[in-house]
PDB file of C-alpha atoms in Angstrom:
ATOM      1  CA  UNK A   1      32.383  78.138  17.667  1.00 46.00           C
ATOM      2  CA  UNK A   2      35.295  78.170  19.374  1.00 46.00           C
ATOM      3  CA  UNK A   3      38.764  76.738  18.491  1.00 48.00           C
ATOM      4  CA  UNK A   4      41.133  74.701  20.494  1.00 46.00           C
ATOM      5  CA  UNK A   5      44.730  73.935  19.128  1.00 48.00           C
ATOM      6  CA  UNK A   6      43.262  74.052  15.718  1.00 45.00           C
ATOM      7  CA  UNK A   7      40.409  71.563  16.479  1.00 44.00           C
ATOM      8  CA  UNK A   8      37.194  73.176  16.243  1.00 46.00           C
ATOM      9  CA  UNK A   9      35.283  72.549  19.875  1.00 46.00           C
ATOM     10  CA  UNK A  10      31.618  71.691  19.625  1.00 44.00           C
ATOM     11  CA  UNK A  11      30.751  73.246  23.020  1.00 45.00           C
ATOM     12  CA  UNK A  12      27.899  72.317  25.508  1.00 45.00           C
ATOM     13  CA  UNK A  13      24.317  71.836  24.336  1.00 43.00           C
ATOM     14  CA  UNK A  14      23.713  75.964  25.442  1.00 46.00           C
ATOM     15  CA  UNK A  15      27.239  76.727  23.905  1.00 48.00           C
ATOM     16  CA  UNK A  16      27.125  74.273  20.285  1.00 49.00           C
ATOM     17  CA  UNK A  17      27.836  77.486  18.102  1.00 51.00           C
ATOM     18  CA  UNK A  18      24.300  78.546  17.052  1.00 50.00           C
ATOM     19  CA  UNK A  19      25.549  82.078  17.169  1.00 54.00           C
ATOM     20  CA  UNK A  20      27.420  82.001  14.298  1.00 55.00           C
ATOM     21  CA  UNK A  21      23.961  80.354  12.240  1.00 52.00           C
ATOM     22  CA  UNK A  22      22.865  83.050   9.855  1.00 55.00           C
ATOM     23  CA  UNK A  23      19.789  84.701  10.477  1.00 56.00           C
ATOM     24  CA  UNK A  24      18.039  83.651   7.158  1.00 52.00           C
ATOM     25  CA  UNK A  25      18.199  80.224   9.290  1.00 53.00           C
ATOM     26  CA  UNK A  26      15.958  80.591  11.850  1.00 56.00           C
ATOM     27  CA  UNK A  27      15.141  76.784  12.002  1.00 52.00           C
ATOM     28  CA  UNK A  28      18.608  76.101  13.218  1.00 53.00           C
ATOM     29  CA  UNK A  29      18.740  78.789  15.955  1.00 56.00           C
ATOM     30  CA  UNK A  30      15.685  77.088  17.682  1.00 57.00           C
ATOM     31  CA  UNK A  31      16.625  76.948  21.592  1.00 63.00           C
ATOM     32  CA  UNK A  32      17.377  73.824  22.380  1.00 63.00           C
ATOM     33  CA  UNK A  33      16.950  71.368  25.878  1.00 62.00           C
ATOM     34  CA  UNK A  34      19.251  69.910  27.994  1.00 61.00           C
ATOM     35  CA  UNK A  35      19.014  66.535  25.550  1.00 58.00           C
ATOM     36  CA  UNK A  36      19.740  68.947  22.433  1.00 60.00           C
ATOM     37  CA  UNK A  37      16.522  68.438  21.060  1.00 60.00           C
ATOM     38  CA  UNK A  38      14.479  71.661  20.327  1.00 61.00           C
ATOM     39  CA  UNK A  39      12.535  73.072  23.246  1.00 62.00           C
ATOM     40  CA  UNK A  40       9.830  73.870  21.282  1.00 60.00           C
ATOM     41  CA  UNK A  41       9.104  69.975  20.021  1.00 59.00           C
ATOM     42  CA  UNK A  42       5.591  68.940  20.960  1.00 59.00           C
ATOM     43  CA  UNK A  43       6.343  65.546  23.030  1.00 58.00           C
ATOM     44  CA  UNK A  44       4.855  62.166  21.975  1.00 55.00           C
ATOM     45  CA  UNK A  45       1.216  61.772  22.982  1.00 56.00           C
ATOM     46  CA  UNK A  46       1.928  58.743  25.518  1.00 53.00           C
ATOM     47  CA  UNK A  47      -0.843  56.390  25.920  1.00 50.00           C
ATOM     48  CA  UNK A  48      -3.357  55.981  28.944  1.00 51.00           C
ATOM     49  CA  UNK A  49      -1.227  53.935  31.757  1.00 49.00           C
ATOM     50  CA  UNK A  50       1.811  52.815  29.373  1.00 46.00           C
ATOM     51  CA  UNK A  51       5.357  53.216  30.860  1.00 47.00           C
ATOM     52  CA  UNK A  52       7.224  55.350  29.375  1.00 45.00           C
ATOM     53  CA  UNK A  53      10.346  55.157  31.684  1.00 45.00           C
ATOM     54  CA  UNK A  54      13.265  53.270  31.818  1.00 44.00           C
ATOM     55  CA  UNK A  55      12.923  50.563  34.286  1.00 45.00           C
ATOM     56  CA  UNK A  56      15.444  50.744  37.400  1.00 46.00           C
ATOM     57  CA  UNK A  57      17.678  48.641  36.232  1.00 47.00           C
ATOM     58  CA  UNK A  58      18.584  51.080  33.782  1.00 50.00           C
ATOM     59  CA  UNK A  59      17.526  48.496  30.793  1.00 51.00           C
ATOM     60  CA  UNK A  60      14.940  48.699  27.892  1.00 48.00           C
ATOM     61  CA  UNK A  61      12.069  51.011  28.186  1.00 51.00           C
ATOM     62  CA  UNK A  62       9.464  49.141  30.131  1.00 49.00           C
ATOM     63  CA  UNK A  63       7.131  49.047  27.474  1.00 51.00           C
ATOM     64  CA  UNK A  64       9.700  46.877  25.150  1.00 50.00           C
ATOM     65  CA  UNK A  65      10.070  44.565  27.844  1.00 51.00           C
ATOM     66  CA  UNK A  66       8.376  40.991  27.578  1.00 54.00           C
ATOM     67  CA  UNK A  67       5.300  41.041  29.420  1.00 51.00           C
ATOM     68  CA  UNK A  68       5.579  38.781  31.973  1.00 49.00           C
ATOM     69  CA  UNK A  69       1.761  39.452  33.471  1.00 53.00           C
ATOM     70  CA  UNK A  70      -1.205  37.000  33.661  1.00 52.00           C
ATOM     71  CA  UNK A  71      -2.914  37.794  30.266  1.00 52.00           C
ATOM     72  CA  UNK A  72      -6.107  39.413  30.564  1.00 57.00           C
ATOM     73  CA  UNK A  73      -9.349  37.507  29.656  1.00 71.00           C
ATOM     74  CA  UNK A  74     -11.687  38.922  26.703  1.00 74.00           C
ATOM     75  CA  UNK A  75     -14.621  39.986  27.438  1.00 80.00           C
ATOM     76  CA  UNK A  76     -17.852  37.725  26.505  1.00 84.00           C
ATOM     77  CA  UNK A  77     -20.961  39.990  26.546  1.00 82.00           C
ATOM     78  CA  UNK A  78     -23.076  37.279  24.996  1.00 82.00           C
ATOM     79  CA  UNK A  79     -21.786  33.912  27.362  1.00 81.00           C
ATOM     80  CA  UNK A  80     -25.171  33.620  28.153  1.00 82.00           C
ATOM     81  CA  UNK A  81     -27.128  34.030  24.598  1.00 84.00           C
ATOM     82  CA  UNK A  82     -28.349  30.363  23.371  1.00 86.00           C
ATOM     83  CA  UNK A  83     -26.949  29.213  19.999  1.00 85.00           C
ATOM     84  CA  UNK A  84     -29.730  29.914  17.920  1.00 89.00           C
ATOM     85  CA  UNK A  85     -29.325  33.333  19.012  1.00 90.00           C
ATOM     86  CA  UNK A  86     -26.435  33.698  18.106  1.00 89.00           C
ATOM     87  CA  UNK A  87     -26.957  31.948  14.894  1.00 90.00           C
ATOM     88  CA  UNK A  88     -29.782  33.812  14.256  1.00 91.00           C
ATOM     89  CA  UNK A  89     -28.135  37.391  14.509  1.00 91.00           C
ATOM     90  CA  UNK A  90     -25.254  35.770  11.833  1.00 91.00           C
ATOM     91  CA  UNK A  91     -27.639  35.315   9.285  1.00 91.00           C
ATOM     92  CA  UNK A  92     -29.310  38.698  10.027  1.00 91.00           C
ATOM     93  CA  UNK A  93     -28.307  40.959   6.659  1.00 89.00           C
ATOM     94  CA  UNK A  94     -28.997  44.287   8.882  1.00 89.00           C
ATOM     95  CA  UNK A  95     -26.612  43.312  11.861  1.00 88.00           C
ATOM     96  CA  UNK A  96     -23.646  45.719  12.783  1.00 91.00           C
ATOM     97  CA  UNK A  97     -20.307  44.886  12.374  1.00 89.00           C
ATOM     98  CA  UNK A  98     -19.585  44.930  15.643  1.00 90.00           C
ATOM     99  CA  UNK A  99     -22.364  42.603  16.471  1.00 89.00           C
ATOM    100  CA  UNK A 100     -21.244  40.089  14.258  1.00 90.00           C
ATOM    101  CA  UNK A 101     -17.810  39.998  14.973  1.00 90.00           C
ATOM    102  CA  UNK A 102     -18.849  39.075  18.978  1.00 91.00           C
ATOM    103  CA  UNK A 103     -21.334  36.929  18.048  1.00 90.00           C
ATOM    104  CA  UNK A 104     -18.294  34.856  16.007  1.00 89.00           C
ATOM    105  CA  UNK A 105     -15.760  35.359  18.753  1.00 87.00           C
ATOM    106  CA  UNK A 106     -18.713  33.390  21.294  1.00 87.00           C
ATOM    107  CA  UNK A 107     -19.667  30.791  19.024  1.00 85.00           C
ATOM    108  CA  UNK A 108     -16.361  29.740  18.237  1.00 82.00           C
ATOM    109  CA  UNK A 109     -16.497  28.752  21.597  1.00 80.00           C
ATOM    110  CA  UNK A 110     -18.920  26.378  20.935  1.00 80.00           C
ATOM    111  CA  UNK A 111     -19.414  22.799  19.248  1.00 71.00           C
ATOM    112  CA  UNK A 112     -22.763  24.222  17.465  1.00 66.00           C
ATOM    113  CA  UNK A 113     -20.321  26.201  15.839  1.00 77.00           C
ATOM    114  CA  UNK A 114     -20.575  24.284  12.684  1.00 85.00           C
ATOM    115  CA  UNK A 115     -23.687  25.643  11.723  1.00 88.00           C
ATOM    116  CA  UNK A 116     -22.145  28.739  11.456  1.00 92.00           C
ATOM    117  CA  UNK A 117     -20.760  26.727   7.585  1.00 94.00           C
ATOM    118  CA  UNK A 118     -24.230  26.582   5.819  1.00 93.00           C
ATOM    119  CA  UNK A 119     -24.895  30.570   6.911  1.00 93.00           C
ATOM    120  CA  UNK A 120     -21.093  31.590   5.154  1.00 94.00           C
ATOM    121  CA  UNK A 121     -23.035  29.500   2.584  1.00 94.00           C
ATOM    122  CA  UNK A 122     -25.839  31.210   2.038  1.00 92.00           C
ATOM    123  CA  UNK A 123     -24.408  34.177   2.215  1.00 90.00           C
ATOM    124  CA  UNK A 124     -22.662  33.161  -0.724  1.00 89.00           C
ATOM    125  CA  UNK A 125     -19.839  35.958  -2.243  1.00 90.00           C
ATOM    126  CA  UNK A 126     -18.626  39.310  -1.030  1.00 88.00           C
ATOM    127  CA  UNK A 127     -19.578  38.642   2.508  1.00 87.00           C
ATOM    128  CA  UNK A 128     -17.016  39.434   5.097  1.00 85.00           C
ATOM    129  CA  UNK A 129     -16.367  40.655   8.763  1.00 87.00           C
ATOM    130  CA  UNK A 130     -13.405  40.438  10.779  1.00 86.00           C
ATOM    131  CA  UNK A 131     -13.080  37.126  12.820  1.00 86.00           C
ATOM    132  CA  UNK A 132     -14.379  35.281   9.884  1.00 90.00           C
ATOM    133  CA  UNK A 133     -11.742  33.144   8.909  1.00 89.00           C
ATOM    134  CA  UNK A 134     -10.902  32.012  12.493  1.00 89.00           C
ATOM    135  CA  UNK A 135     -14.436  30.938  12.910  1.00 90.00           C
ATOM    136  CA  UNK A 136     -15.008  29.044   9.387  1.00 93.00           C
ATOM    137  CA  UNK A 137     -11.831  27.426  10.553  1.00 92.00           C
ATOM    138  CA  UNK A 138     -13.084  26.243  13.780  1.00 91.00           C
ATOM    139  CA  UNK A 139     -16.102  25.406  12.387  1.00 92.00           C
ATOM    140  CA  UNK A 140     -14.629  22.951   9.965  1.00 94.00           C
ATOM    141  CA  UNK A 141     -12.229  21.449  12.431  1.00 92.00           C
ATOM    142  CA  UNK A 142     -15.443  20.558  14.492  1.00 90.00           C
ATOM    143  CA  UNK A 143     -17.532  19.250  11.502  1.00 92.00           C
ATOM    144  CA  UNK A 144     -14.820  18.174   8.256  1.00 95.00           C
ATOM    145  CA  UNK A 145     -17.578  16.009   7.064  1.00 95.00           C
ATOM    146  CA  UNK A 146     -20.278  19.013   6.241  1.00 95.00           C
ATOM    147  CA  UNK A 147     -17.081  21.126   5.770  1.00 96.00           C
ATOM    148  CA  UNK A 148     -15.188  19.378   2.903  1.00 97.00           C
ATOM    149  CA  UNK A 149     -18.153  19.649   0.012  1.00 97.00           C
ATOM    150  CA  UNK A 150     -19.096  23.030   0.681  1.00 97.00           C
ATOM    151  CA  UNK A 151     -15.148  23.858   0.523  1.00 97.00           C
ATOM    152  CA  UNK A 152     -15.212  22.431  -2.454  1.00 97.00           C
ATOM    153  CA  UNK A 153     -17.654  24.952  -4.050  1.00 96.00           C
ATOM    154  CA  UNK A 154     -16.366  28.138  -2.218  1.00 96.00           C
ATOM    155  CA  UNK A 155     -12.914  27.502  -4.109  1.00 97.00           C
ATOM    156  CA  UNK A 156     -14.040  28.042  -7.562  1.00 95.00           C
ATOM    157  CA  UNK A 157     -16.834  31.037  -6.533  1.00 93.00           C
ATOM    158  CA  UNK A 158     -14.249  33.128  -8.121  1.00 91.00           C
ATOM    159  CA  UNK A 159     -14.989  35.211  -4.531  1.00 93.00           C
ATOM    160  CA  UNK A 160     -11.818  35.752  -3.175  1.00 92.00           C
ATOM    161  CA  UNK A 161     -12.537  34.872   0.794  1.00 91.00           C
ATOM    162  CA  UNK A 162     -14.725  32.133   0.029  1.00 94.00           C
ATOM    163  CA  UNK A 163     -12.070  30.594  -2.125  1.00 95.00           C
ATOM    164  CA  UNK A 164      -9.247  31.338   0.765  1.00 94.00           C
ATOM    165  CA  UNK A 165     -11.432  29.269   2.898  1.00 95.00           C
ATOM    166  CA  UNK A 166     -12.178  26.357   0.921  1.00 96.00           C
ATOM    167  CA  UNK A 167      -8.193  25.870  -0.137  1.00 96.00           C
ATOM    168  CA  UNK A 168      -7.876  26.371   3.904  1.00 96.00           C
ATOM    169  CA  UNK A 169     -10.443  23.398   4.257  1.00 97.00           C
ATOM    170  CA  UNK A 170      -9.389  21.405   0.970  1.00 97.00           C
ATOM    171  CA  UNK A 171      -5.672  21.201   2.510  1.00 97.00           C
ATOM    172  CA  UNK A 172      -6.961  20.561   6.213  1.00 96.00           C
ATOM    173  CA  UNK A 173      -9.289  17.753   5.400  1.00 97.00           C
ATOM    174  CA  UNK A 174      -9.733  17.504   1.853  1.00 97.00           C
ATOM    175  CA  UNK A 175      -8.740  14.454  -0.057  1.00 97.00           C
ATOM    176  CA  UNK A 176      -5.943  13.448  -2.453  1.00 97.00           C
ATOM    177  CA  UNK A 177      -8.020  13.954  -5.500  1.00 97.00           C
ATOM    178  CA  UNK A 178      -8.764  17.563  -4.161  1.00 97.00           C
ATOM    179  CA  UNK A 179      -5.111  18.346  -4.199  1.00 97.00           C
ATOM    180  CA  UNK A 180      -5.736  19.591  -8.158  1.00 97.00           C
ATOM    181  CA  UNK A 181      -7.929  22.065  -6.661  1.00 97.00           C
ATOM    182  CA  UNK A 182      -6.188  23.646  -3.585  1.00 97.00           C
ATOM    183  CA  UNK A 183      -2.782  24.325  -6.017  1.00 97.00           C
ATOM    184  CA  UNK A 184      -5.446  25.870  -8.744  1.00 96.00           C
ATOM    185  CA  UNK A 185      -5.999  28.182  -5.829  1.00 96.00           C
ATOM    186  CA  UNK A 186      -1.962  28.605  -4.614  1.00 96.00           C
ATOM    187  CA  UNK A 187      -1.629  29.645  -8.495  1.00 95.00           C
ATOM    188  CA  UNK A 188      -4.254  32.206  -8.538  1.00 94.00           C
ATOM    189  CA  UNK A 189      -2.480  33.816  -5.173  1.00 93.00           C
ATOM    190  CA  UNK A 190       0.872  33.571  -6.469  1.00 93.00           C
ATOM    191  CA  UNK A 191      -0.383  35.645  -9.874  1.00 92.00           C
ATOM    192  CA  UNK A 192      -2.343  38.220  -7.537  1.00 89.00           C
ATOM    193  CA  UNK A 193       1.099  38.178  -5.208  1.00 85.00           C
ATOM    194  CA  UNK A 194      -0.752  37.093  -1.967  1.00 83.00           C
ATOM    195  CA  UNK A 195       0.534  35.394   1.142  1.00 79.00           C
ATOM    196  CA  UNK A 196      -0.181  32.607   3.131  1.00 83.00           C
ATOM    197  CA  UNK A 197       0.776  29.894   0.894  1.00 90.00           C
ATOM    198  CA  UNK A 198       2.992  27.958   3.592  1.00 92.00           C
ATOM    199  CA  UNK A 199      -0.819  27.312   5.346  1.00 93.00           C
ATOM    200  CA  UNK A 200      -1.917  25.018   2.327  1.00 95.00           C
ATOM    201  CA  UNK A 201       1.536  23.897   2.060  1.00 96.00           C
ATOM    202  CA  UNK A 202       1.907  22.657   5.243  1.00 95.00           C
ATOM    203  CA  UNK A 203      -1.575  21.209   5.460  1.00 96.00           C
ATOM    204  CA  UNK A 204      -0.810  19.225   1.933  1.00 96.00           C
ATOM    205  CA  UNK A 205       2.044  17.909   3.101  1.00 96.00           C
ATOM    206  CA  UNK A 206      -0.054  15.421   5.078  1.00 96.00           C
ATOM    207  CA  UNK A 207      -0.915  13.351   1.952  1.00 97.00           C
ATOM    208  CA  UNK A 208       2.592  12.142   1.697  1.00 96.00           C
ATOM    209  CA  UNK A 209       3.647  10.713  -1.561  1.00 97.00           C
ATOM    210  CA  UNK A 210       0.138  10.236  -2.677  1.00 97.00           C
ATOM    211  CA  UNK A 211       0.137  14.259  -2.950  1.00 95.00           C
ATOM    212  CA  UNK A 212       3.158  14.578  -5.376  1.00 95.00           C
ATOM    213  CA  UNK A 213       0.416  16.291  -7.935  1.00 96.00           C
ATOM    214  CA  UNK A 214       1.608  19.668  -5.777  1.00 97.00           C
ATOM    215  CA  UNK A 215       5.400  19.227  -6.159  1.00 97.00           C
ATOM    216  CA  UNK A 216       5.754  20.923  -9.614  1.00 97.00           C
ATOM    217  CA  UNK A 217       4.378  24.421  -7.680  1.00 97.00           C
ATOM    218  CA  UNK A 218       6.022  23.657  -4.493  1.00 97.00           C
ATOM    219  CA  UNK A 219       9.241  22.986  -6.465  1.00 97.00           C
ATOM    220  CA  UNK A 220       8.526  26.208  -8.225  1.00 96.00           C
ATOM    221  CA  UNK A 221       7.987  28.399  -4.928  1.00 94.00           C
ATOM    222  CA  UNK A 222      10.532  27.613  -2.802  1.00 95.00           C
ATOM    223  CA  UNK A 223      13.012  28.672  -5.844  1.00 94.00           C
ATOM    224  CA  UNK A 224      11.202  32.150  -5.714  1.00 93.00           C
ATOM    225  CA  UNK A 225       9.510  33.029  -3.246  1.00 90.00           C
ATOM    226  CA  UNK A 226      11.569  35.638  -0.751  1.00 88.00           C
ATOM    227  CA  UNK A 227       9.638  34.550   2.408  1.00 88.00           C
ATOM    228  CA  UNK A 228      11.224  32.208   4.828  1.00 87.00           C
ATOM    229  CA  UNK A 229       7.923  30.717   6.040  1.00 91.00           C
ATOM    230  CA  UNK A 230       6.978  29.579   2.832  1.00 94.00           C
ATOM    231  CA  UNK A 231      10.335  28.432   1.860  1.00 94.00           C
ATOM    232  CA  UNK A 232      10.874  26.005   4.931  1.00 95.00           C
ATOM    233  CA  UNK A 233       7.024  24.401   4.464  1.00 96.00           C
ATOM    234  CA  UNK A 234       8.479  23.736   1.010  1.00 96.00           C
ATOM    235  CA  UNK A 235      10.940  22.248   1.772  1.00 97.00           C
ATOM    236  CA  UNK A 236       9.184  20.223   4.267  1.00 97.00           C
ATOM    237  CA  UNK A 237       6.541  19.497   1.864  1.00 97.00           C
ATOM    238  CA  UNK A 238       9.028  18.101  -0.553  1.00 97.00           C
ATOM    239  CA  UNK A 239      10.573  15.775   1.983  1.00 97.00           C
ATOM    240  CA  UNK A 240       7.071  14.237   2.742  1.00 97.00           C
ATOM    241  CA  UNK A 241       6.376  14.295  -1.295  1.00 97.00           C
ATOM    242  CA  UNK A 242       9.355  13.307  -2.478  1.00 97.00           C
ATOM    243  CA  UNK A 243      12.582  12.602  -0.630  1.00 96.00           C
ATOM    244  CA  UNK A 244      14.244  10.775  -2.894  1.00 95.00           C
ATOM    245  CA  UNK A 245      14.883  14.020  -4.879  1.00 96.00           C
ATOM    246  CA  UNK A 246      15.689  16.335  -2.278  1.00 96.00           C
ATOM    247  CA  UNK A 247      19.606  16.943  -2.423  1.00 96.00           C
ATOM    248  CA  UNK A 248      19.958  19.277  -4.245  1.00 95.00           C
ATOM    249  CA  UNK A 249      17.085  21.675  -2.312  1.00 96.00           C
ATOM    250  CA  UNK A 250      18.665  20.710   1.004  1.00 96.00           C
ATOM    251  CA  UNK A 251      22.339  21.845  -0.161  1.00 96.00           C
ATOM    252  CA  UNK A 252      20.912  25.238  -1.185  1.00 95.00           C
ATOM    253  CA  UNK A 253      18.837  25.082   2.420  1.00 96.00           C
ATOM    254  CA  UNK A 254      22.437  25.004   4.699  1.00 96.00           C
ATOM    255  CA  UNK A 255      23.080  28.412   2.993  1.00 95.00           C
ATOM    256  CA  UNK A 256      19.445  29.632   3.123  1.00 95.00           C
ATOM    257  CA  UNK A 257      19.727  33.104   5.034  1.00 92.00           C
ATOM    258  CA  UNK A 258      16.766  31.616   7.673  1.00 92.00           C
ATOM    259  CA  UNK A 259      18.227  30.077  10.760  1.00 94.00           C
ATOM    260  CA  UNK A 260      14.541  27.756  10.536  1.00 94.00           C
ATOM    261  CA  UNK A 261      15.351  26.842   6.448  1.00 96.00           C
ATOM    262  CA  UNK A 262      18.953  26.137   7.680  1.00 96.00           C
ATOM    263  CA  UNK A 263      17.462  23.974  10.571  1.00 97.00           C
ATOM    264  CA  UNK A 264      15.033  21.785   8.570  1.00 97.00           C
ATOM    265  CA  UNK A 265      17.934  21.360   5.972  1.00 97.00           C
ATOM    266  CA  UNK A 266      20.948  20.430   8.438  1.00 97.00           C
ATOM    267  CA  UNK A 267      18.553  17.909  10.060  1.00 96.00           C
ATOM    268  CA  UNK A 268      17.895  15.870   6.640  1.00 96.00           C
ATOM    269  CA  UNK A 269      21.161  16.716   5.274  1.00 95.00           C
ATOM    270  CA  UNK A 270      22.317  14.661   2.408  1.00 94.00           C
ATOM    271  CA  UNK A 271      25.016  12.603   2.686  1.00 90.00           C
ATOM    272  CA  UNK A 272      27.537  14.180   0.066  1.00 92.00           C
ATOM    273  CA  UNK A 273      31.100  16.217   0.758  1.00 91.00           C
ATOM    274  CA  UNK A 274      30.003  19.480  -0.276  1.00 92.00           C
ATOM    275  CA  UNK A 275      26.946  19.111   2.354  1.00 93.00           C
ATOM    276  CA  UNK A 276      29.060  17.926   4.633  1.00 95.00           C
ATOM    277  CA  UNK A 277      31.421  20.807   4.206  1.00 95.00           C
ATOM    278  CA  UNK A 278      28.623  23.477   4.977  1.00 96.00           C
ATOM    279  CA  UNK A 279      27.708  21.336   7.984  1.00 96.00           C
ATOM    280  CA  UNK A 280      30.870  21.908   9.593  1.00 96.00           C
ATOM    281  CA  UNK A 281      31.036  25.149   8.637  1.00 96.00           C
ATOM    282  CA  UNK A 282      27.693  25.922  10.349  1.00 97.00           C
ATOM    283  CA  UNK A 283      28.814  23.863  13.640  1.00 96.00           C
ATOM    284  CA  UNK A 284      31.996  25.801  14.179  1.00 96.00           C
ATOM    285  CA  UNK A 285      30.608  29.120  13.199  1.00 95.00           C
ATOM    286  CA  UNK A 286      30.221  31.378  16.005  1.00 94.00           C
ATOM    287  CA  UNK A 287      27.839  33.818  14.696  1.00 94.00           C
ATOM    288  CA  UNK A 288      25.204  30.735  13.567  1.00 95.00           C
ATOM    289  CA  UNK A 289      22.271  29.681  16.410  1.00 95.00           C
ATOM    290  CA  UNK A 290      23.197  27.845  18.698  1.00 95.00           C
ATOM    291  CA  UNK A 291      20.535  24.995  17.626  1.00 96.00           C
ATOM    292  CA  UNK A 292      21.381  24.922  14.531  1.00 96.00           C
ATOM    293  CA  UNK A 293      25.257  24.553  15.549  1.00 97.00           C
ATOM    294  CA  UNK A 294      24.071  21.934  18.120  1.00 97.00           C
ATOM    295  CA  UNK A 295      22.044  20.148  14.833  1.00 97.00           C
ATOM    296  CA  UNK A 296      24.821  20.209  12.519  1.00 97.00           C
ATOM    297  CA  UNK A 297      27.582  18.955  15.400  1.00 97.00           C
ATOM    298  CA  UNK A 298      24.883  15.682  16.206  1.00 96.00           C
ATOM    299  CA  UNK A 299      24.225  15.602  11.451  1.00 96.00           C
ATOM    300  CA  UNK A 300      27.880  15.130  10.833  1.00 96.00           C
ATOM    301  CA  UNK A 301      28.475  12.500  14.337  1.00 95.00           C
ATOM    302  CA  UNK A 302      25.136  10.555  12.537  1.00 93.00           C
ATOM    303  CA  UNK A 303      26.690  10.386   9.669  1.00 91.00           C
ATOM    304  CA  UNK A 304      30.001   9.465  10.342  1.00 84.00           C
TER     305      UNK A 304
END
């Protein structure tokens, strides 16, 4: 490594002072290429017809850029197979996986799709393939009326996907008295440290008022739980519950470090000078959204 008034000179790539690397090193004196990385790295496998060039514009790689194609349109292999059929090969205990999970994909395309409810009953516990969920959840929105009682057995199976479907089903289309029984569940996933609990949330929220039996959990998650998701269908929750005790949730919200918790929170924001404070704070702060500037700018002209 050479030395130039008294500033050591790191050279070229073929020149970066490798020579003076002992020879108990011999990691280090790997040749390098003309990017400096060594020439003897095995390249990334790059996968069948993905770009892996910079486009000409000089930007992003072009597989980081949005697609902006016509999206492709899935296969159906069994469009043509009558309902029963496909009924038929759900309840069949020796199907494949693979089967199954295209069978579900094709009848969720369907209304007789609600018959798929009585097989995921029969079934009973420890019965699962992927695409499930989405079709019990189709299946209920087309029937809620079939849907609804058998939800109500699924959530105390003590099975874990059969209960995850009935709280999905309780919250969708249950009724007020079933509330009890979808935050039983919410409990039970908070102690096994499971997601998801901003999809019951938000579906609860729907009983207004009447639904208040959730608050003391909802009050209780949005103080600790570290998603966002969760904490803004909360907070909405607790607004459709509750308003009249909000304040102090939506003060803490205007500092929440979510630009959508910080949203929801400058759009009901209380009326109060500390509130009112943070709202101008977050209007004339350069670094904030610009949506949530634009809702804290129209808060603070509301109220006056």
């Amino acid at each position: 490594m050479r030395a130039r008034n008294g500033v050591a000179d790191r050279g070229s790539v073929a020149d970066d002072g490798r020579d003076d690397i002992p020879a108990a090193v011999p990691a280090l004196r790997r040749p390098r290429d003309a990017g400096g990385r060594p020439a003897d790295r095995p390249r990334p496998r790059r996968l069948p017809g993905t770009a892996h060039r910079r486009g000409r514009s000089g930007g992003l790689p072009l597989q980081w850029q949005p697609f902006a194609g016509a999206s492709a349109t899935r296969p159906r292999p069994l469009r043509e197979s009558a309902d029963r059929a496909l009924l038929d090969l759900i309840a069949d205990r020796a199907a494949k996986t693979d089967d199954l999970r295209t069978a579900l994909a094709e009848l969720r395309h369907r209304q007789a799709s609600s018959e798929l409810l009585g097989i995921v009953d029969e079934r009973g516990p420890g019965w699962w393939v992927p695409g499930l969920g989405r079709a019990v959840e189709h299946a209920a929105t087309r029937d809620p009326i079939r849907a609804v009682p058998l939800a109500r057995g699924w959530i105390v199976s003590g099975d874990l996907q059969l209960s995850w479907f009935g709280g999905v089903i309780l919250a969708r289309f249950g009724a007020v008295a079933d509330t009890a029984l979808v935050v039983a569940e919410m409990e039970r996933m908070w102690q096994r440290d499971d997601l998801c609990h901003e999809r019951l949330i938000e579906a609860l929220a729907r009983h207004g008022p009447a639904g208040s039996e959730a608050l003391p959990f909802i009050r209780m998650l949005w103080r600790r739980s570290p998603h966002a998701r969760v904490r803004v269908e909360c907070l909405r929750a607790w607004l459709a519950m509750d308003p009249a005790t909000t304040d102090e949730p939506l003060t803490h919200g205007l500092r929440d470090s979510q630009e959508d918790v910080r949203l929801l929170a400058v759009t009901h924001s209380p009326r109060h000078m500390p509130a009112r404070g943070q709202l101008a704070y977050l209007r004339d702060d350069p670094l904030e959204a610009a949506e949530v500037r634009a809702a804290a700018r129209a808060r603070l002209l509301a109220l006056g």
